[in-house]
CSV table of C-alpha atoms in Angstrom, one decimal:
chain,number,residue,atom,x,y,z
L,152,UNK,CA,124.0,120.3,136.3
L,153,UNK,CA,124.5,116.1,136.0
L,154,UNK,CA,121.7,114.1,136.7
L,155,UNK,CA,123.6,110.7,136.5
L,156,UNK,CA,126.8,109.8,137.7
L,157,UNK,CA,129.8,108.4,137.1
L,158,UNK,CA,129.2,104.8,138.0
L,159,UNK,CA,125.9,102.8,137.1
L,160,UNK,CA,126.2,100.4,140.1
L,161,UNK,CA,126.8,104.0,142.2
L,162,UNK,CA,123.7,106.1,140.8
L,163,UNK,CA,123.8,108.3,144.5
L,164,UNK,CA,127.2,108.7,145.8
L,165,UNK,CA,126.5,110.8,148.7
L,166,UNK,CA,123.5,108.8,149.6
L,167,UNK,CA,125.9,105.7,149.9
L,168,UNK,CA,128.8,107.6,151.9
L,169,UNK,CA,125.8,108.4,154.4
L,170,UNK,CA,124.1,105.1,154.7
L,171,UNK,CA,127.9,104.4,155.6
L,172,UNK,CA,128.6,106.4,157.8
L,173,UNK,CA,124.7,106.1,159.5
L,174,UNK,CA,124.8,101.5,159.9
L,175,UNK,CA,128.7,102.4,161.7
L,176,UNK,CA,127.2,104.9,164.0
L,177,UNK,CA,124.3,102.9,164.7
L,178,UNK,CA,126.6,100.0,165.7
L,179,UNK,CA,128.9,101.7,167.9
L,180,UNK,CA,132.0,100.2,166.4
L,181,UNK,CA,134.6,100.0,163.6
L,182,UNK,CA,135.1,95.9,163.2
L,183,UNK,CA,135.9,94.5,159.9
L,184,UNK,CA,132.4,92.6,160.0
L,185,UNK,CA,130.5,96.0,160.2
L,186,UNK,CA,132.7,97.8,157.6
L,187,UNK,CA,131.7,94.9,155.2
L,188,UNK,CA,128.2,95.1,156.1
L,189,UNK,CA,128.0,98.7,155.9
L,190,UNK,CA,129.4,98.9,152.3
L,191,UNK,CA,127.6,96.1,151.0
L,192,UNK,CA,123.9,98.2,152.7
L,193,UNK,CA,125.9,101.2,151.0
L,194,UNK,CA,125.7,100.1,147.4
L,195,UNK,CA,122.5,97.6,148.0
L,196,UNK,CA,120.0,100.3,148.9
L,197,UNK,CA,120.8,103.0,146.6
L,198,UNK,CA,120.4,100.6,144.1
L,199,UNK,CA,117.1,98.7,144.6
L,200,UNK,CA,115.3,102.5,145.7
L,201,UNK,CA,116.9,104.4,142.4
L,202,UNK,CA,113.7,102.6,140.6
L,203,UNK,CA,111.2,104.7,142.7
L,204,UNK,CA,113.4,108.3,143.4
L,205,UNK,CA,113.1,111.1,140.8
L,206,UNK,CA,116.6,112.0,139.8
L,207,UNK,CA,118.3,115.2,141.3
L,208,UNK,CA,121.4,116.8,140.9
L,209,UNK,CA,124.1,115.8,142.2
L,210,UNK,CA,126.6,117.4,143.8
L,211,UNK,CA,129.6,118.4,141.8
L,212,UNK,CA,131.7,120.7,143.8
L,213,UNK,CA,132.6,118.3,147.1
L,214,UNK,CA,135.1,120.6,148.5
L,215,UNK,CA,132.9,123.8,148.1
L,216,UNK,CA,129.8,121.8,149.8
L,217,UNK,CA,131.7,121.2,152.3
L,218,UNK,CA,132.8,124.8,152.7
L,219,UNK,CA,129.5,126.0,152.6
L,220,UNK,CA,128.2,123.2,155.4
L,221,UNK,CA,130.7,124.8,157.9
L,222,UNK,CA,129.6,128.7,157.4
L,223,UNK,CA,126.0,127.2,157.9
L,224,UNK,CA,127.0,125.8,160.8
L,225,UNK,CA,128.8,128.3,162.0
L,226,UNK,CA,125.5,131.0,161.1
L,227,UNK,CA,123.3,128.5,162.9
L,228,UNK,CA,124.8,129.6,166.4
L,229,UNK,CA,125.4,132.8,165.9
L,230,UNK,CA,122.0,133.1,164.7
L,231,UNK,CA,120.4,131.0,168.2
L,232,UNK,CA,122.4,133.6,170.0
L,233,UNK,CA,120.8,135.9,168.5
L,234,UNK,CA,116.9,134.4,168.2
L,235,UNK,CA,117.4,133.8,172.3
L,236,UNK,CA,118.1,137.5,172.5
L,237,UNK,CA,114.8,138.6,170.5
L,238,UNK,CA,113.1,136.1,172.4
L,239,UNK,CA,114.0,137.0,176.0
L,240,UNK,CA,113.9,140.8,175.1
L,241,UNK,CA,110.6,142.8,175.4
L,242,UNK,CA,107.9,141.2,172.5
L,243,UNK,CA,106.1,144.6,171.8
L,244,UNK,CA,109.4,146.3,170.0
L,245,UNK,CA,109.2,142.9,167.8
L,246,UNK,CA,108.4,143.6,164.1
L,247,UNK,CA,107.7,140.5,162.5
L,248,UNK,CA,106.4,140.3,158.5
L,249,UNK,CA,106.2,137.9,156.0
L,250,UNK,CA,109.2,138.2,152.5
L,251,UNK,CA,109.5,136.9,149.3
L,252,UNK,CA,112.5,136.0,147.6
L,253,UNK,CA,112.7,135.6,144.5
L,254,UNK,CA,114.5,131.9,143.6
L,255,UNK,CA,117.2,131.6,141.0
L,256,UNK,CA,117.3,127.7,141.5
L,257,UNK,CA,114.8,125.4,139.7
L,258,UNK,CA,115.2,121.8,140.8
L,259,UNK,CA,113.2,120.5,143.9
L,260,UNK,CA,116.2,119.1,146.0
L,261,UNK,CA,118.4,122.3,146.0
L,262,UNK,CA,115.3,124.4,146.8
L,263,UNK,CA,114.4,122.2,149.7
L,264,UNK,CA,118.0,122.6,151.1
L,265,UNK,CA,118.1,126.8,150.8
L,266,UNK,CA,114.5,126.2,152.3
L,267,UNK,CA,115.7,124.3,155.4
L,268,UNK,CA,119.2,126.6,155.5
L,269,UNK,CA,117.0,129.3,155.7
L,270,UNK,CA,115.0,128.2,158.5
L,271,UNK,CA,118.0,126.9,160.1
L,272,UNK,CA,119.2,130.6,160.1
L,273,UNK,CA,119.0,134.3,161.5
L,274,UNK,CA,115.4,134.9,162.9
L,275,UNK,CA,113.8,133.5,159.3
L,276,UNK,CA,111.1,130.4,158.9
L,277,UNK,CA,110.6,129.7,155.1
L,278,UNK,CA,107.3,129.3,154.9
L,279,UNK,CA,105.8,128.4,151.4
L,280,UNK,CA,107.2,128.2,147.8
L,281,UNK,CA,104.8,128.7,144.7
L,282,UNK,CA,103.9,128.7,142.1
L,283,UNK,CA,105.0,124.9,142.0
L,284,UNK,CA,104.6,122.7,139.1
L,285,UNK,CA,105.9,119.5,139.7
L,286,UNK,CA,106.7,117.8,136.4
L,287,UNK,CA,107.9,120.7,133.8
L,288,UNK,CA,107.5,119.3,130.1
L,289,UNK,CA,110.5,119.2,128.1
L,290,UNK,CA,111.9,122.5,126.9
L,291,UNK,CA,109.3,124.7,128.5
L,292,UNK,CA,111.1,127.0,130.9
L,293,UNK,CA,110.4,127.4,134.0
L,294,UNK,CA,108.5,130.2,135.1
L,295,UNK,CA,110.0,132.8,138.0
L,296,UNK,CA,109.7,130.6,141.5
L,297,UNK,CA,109.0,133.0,145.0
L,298,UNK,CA,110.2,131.4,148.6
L,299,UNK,CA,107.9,133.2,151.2
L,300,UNK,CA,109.7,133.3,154.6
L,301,UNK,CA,108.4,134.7,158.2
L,302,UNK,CA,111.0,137.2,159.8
L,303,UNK,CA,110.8,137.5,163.7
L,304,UNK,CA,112.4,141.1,163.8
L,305,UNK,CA,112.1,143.0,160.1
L,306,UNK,CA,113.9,146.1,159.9
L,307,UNK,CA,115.2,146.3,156.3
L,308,UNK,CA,113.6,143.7,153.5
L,309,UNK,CA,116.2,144.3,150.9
L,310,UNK,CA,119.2,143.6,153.1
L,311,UNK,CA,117.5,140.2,154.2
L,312,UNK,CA,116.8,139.0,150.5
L,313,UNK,CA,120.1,140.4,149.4
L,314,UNK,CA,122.2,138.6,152.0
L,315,UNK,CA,119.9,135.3,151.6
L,316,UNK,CA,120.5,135.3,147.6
L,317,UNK,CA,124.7,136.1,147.9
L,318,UNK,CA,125.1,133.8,151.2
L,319,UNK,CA,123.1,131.0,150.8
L,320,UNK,CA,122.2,130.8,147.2
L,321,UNK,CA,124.7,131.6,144.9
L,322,UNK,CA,126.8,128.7,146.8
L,323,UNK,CA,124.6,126.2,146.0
L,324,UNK,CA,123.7,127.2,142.2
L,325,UNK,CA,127.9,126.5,142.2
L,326,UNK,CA,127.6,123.2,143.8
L,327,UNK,CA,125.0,121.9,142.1
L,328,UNK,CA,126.0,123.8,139.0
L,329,UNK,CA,122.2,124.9,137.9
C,156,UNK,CA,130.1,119.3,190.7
C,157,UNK,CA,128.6,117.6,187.7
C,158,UNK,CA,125.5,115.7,190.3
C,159,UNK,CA,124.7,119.2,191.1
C,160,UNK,CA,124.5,120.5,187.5
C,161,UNK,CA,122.6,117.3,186.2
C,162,UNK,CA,120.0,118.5,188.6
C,163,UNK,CA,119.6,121.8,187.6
C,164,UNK,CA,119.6,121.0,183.9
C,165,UNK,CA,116.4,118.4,184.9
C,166,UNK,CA,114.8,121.1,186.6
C,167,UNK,CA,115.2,123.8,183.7
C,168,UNK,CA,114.0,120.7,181.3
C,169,UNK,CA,111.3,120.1,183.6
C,170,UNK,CA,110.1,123.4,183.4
C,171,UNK,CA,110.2,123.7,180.0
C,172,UNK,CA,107.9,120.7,179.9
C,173,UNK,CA,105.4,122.7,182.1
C,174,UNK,CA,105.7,125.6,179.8
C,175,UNK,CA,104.8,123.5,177.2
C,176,UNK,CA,101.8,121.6,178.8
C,177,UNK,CA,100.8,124.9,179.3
C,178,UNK,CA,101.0,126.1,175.8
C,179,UNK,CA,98.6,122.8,174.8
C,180,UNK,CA,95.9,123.9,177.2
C,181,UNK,CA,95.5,127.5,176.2
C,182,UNK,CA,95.8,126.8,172.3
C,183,UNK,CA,94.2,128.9,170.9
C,184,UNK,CA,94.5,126.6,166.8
C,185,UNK,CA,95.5,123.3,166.1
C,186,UNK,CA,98.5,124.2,165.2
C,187,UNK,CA,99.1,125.7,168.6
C,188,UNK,CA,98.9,122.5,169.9
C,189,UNK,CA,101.1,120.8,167.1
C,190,UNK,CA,103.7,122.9,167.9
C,191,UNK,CA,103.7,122.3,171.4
C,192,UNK,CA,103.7,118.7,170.9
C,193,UNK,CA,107.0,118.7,168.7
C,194,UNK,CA,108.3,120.7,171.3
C,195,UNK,CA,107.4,118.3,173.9
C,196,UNK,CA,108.9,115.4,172.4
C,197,UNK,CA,112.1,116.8,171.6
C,198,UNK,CA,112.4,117.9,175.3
C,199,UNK,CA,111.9,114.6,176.3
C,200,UNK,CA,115.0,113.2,174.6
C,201,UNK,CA,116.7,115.5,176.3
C,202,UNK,CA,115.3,114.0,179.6
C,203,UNK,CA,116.2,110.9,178.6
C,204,UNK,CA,119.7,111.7,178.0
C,205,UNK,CA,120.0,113.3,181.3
C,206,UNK,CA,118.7,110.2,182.8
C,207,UNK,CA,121.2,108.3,181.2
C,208,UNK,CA,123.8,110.1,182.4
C,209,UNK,CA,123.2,110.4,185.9
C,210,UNK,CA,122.5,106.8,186.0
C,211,UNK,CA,126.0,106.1,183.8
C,212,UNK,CA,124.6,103.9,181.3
C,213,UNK,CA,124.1,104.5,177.2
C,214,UNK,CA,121.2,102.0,176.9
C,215,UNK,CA,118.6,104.7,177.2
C,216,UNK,CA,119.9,106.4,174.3
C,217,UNK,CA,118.3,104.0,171.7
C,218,UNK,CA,114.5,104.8,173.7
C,219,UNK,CA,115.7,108.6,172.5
C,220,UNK,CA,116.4,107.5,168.5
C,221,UNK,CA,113.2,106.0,168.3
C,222,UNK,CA,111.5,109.1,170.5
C,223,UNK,CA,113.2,111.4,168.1
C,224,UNK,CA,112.1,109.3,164.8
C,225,UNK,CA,108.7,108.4,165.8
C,226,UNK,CA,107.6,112.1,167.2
C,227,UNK,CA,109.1,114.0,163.7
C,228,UNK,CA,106.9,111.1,161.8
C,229,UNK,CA,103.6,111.9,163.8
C,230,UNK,CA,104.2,115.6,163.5
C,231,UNK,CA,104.1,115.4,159.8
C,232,UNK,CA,101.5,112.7,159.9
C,233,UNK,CA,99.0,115.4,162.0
C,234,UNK,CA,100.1,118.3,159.9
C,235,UNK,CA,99.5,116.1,156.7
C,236,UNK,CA,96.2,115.5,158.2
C,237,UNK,CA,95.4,119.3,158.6
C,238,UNK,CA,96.6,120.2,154.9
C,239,UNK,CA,93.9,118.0,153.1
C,240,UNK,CA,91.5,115.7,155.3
C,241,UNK,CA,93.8,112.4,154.5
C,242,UNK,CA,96.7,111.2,155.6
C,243,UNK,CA,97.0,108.7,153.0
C,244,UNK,CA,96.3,109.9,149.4
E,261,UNK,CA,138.7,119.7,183.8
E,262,UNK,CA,136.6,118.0,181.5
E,263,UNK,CA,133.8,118.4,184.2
E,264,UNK,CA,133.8,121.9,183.8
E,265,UNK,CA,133.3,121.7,180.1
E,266,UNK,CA,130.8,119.3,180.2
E,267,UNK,CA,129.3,121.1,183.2
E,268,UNK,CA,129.2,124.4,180.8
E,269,UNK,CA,127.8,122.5,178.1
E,270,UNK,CA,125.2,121.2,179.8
E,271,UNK,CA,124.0,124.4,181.1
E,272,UNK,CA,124.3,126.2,178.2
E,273,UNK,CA,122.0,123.3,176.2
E,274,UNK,CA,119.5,123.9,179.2
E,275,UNK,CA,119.3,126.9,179.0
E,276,UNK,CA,118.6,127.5,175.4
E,277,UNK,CA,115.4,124.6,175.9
E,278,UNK,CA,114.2,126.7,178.4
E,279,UNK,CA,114.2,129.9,176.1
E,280,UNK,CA,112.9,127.8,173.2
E,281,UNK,CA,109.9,127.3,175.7
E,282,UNK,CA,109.7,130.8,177.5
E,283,UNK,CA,109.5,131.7,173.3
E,284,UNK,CA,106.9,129.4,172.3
E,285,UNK,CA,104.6,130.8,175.9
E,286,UNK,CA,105.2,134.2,175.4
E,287,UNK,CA,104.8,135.5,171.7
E,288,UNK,CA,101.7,136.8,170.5
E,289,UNK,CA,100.8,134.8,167.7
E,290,UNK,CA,101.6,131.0,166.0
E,291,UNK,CA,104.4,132.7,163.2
E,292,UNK,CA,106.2,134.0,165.7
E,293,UNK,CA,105.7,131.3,168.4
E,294,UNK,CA,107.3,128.7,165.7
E,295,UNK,CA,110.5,130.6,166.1
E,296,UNK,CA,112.1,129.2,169.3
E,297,UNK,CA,111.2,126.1,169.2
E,298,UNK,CA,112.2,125.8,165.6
E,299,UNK,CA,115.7,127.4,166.9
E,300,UNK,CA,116.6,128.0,170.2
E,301,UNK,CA,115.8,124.5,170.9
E,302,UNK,CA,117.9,122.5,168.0
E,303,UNK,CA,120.9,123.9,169.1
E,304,UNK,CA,120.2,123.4,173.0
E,305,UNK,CA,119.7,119.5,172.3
E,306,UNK,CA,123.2,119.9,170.2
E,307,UNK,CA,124.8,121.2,173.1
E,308,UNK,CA,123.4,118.5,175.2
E,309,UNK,CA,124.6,115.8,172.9
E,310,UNK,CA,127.4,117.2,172.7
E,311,UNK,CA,128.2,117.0,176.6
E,312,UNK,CA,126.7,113.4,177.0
E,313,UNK,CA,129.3,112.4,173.9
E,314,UNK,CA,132.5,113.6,176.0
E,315,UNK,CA,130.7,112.7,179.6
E,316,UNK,CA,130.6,109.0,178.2
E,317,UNK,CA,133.9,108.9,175.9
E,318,UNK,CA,135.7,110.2,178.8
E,319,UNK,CA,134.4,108.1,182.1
E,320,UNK,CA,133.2,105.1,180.8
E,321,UNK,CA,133.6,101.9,178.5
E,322,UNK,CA,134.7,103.4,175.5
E,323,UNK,CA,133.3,105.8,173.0
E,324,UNK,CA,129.9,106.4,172.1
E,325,UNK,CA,128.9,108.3,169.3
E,326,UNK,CA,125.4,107.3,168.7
E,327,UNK,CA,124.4,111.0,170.2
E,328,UNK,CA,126.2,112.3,166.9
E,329,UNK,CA,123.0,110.5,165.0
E,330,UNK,CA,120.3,111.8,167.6
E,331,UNK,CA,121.8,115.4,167.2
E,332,UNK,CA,122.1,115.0,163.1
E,333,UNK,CA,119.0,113.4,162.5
E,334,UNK,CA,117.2,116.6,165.1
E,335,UNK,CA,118.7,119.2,162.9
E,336,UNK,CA,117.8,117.6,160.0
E,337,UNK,CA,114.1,116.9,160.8
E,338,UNK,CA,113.4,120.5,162.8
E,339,UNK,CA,113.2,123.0,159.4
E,340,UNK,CA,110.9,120.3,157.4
E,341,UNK,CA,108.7,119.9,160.8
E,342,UNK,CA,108.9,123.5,161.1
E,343,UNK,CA,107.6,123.8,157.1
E,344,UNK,CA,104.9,121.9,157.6
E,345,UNK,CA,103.4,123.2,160.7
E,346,UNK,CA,103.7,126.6,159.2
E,347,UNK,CA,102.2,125.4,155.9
E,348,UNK,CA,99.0,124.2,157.7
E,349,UNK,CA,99.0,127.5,159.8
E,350,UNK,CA,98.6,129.7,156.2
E,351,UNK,CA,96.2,127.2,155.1
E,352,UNK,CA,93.7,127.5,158.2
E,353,UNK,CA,94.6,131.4,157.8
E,354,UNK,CA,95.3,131.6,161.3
E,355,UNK,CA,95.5,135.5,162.1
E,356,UNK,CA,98.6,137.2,163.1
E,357,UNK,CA,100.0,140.2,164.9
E,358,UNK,CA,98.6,143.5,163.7
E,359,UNK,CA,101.7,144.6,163.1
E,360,UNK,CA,103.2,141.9,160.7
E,361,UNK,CA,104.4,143.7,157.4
E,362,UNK,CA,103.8,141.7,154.4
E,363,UNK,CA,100.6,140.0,155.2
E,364,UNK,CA,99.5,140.7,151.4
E,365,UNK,CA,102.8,138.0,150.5
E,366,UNK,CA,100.9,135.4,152.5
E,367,UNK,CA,97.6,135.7,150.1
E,368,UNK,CA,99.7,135.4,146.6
E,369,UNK,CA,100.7,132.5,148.4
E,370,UNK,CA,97.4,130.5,149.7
């Protein structure tokens, strides 16, 4: 895990690429004035907010993050096909119920993503996580975090946490290496 | 072709908007109602792009950023509000 | 031929608002009501988009691509709108389905 980067007038690089990406998209169009624009709001902002942000990993593994954005993608339609199914079909053969997964991850930012992935994904809302203690001190380790998630249709609990842990976790402890 | 299907899209939109007035009558909580609100707005962006398009013009789709910003800020605003009396701490 | 893709697209986004709706009318209680909207209803707005982007790049002046933000920024804010809701829902312990399994999860958690 690497809390600072490479650069000290580039402390968030993906944050930049984004603002980027976000000012050309908001214009409509690719002129040499907007490109200059865009990169000087690109470096500016990241710079004057890193006072006030709390610093979170950064991503290491570009290539992989982007591997893994596609098969969420792709598990996002598959899994509205499916939701729409449950949904239309008869409610009374519905099992819903409430799981906790056990988290390997420890930092706030790659929770929040598994969190939203998870929502994002096959017939689960995530829900709550605790215990949660915002500021750990120095050298005390952290203690075992749960993520509660609603199911709409429960049939088998340990499949569910099994595939959330190798699909969608294990990719992001590589990424963010933690 | 494409008149025809803007149509029906507006009336299956339109529906859904009925659907979810009718889930903020009935309730039964608060967050019922919150629920059906998010719901709401995010439907009407789609109305407003459908709009657009059968009129042929893009200059609606800025109302539908702001729509889109504004109705996920007041969602979180109200739920805020729920969680601990304050929206402000 | 593009008007038939657009066409399909088009349908296919209203169709999944419309479940998104029919979901959050029909099921029994809030937890599982969150579900199509949550869902059902983020990918029926991409769909959408996604037929307004090729209906505009296609018949008239130019590209537009600002739909590409509406459609990001949507999927981006639905989970953490759907986290909150569902957060405020445990904390007014609103009551759900007899049959839910788990519902002793929910306590550890409030």
């Amino acid at each position: 895990m690497r809390l600072e980067a490479r650069f000290k007038w580039l402390p968030t690089p993906f944050l930049s690429l984004l603002l980027f990406i976000v000012w050309l998209l908001l214009n409509n169009s690719v002129s040499t004035g907007h490109i200059l624009l865009a990169v000087i709001l690109a470096i500016v902002i990241p710079l004057a907010t890193s006072p006030f942000r709390t610093k979170q990993p950064l991503i290491i593994k570009p290539g992989l993050a982007l591997r893994h954005l596609m098969l969420v993608l792709y598990d996002i339609i598959t899994a509205n096909i499916e939701v729409a199914i449950l949904i239309l079909g008869p409610t009374k053969r519905l099992t819903p119920g409430f799981v906790k997964v056990p988290l390997d991850l420890t930092h706030t930012m790659p929770i929040t993503i598994l969190a939203s992935t998870v929502s994002l994904t096959p017939g689960t809302v995530s829900a709550e996580v605790y215990p949660w203690h915002e500021n750990l001190k120095k050298g005390e380790q952290p203690e075992q975090r749960f993520l509660l998630i609603h199911v709409l249709n429960l049939t088998d609990e340990q499949a569910l946490i099994d595939t959330i842990k190798q699909r969608y976790e294990a990719p992001l402890k590589e990424i963010f290496q933690c | 072709m494409l008149e025809t299907v803007i149509l029906i899209v507006f009336a299956m939109i339109g529906l859904s908007l009925l659907l979810n007035v009718w889930r903020l009558l009935i309730g039964p909580s608060v967050p019922d109602r919150i629920l059906a609100l998010d719901t709401m707005y995010i439907n009407t962006i789609a109305l407003i792009i459908l709009y657009g398009m059968s009129m042929g013009t893009t200059l609606y789709f800025e109302a539908a950023l702001l729509i889109a910003m504004l109705g996920f800020v007041s969602t979180v605003a109200v739920c805020k509000y729920l969680l601990r009396g304050d929206i402000i701490e | 031929m593009t008007e038939w893709i657009i066409s399909i697209l088009l349908l296919i986004g209203g169709s999944f608002v419309l479940i998104g709706s029919i979901g959050l009318v029909k099921m029994p209680d809030f937890f599982m009501r969150l579900h199509g909207p949550t869902k059902a209803t983020t990918l029926g707005m991409a769909a959408l988009l996604t037929a307004a982007i090729i209906f505009f790049s296609t018949s008239y002046e130019g590209m537009s691509v600002k739909e590409v933000l509406i459609s990001l920024f949507l999927l981006l804010t639905a989970p953490i709108s759907a986290y909150m809701m569902i957060k405020s829902a445990i904390h007014h312990k609103l009551e759900s389905v007899e049959r839910t399994k788990g519902k002793k999860n929910v306590e550890d958690a409030a």
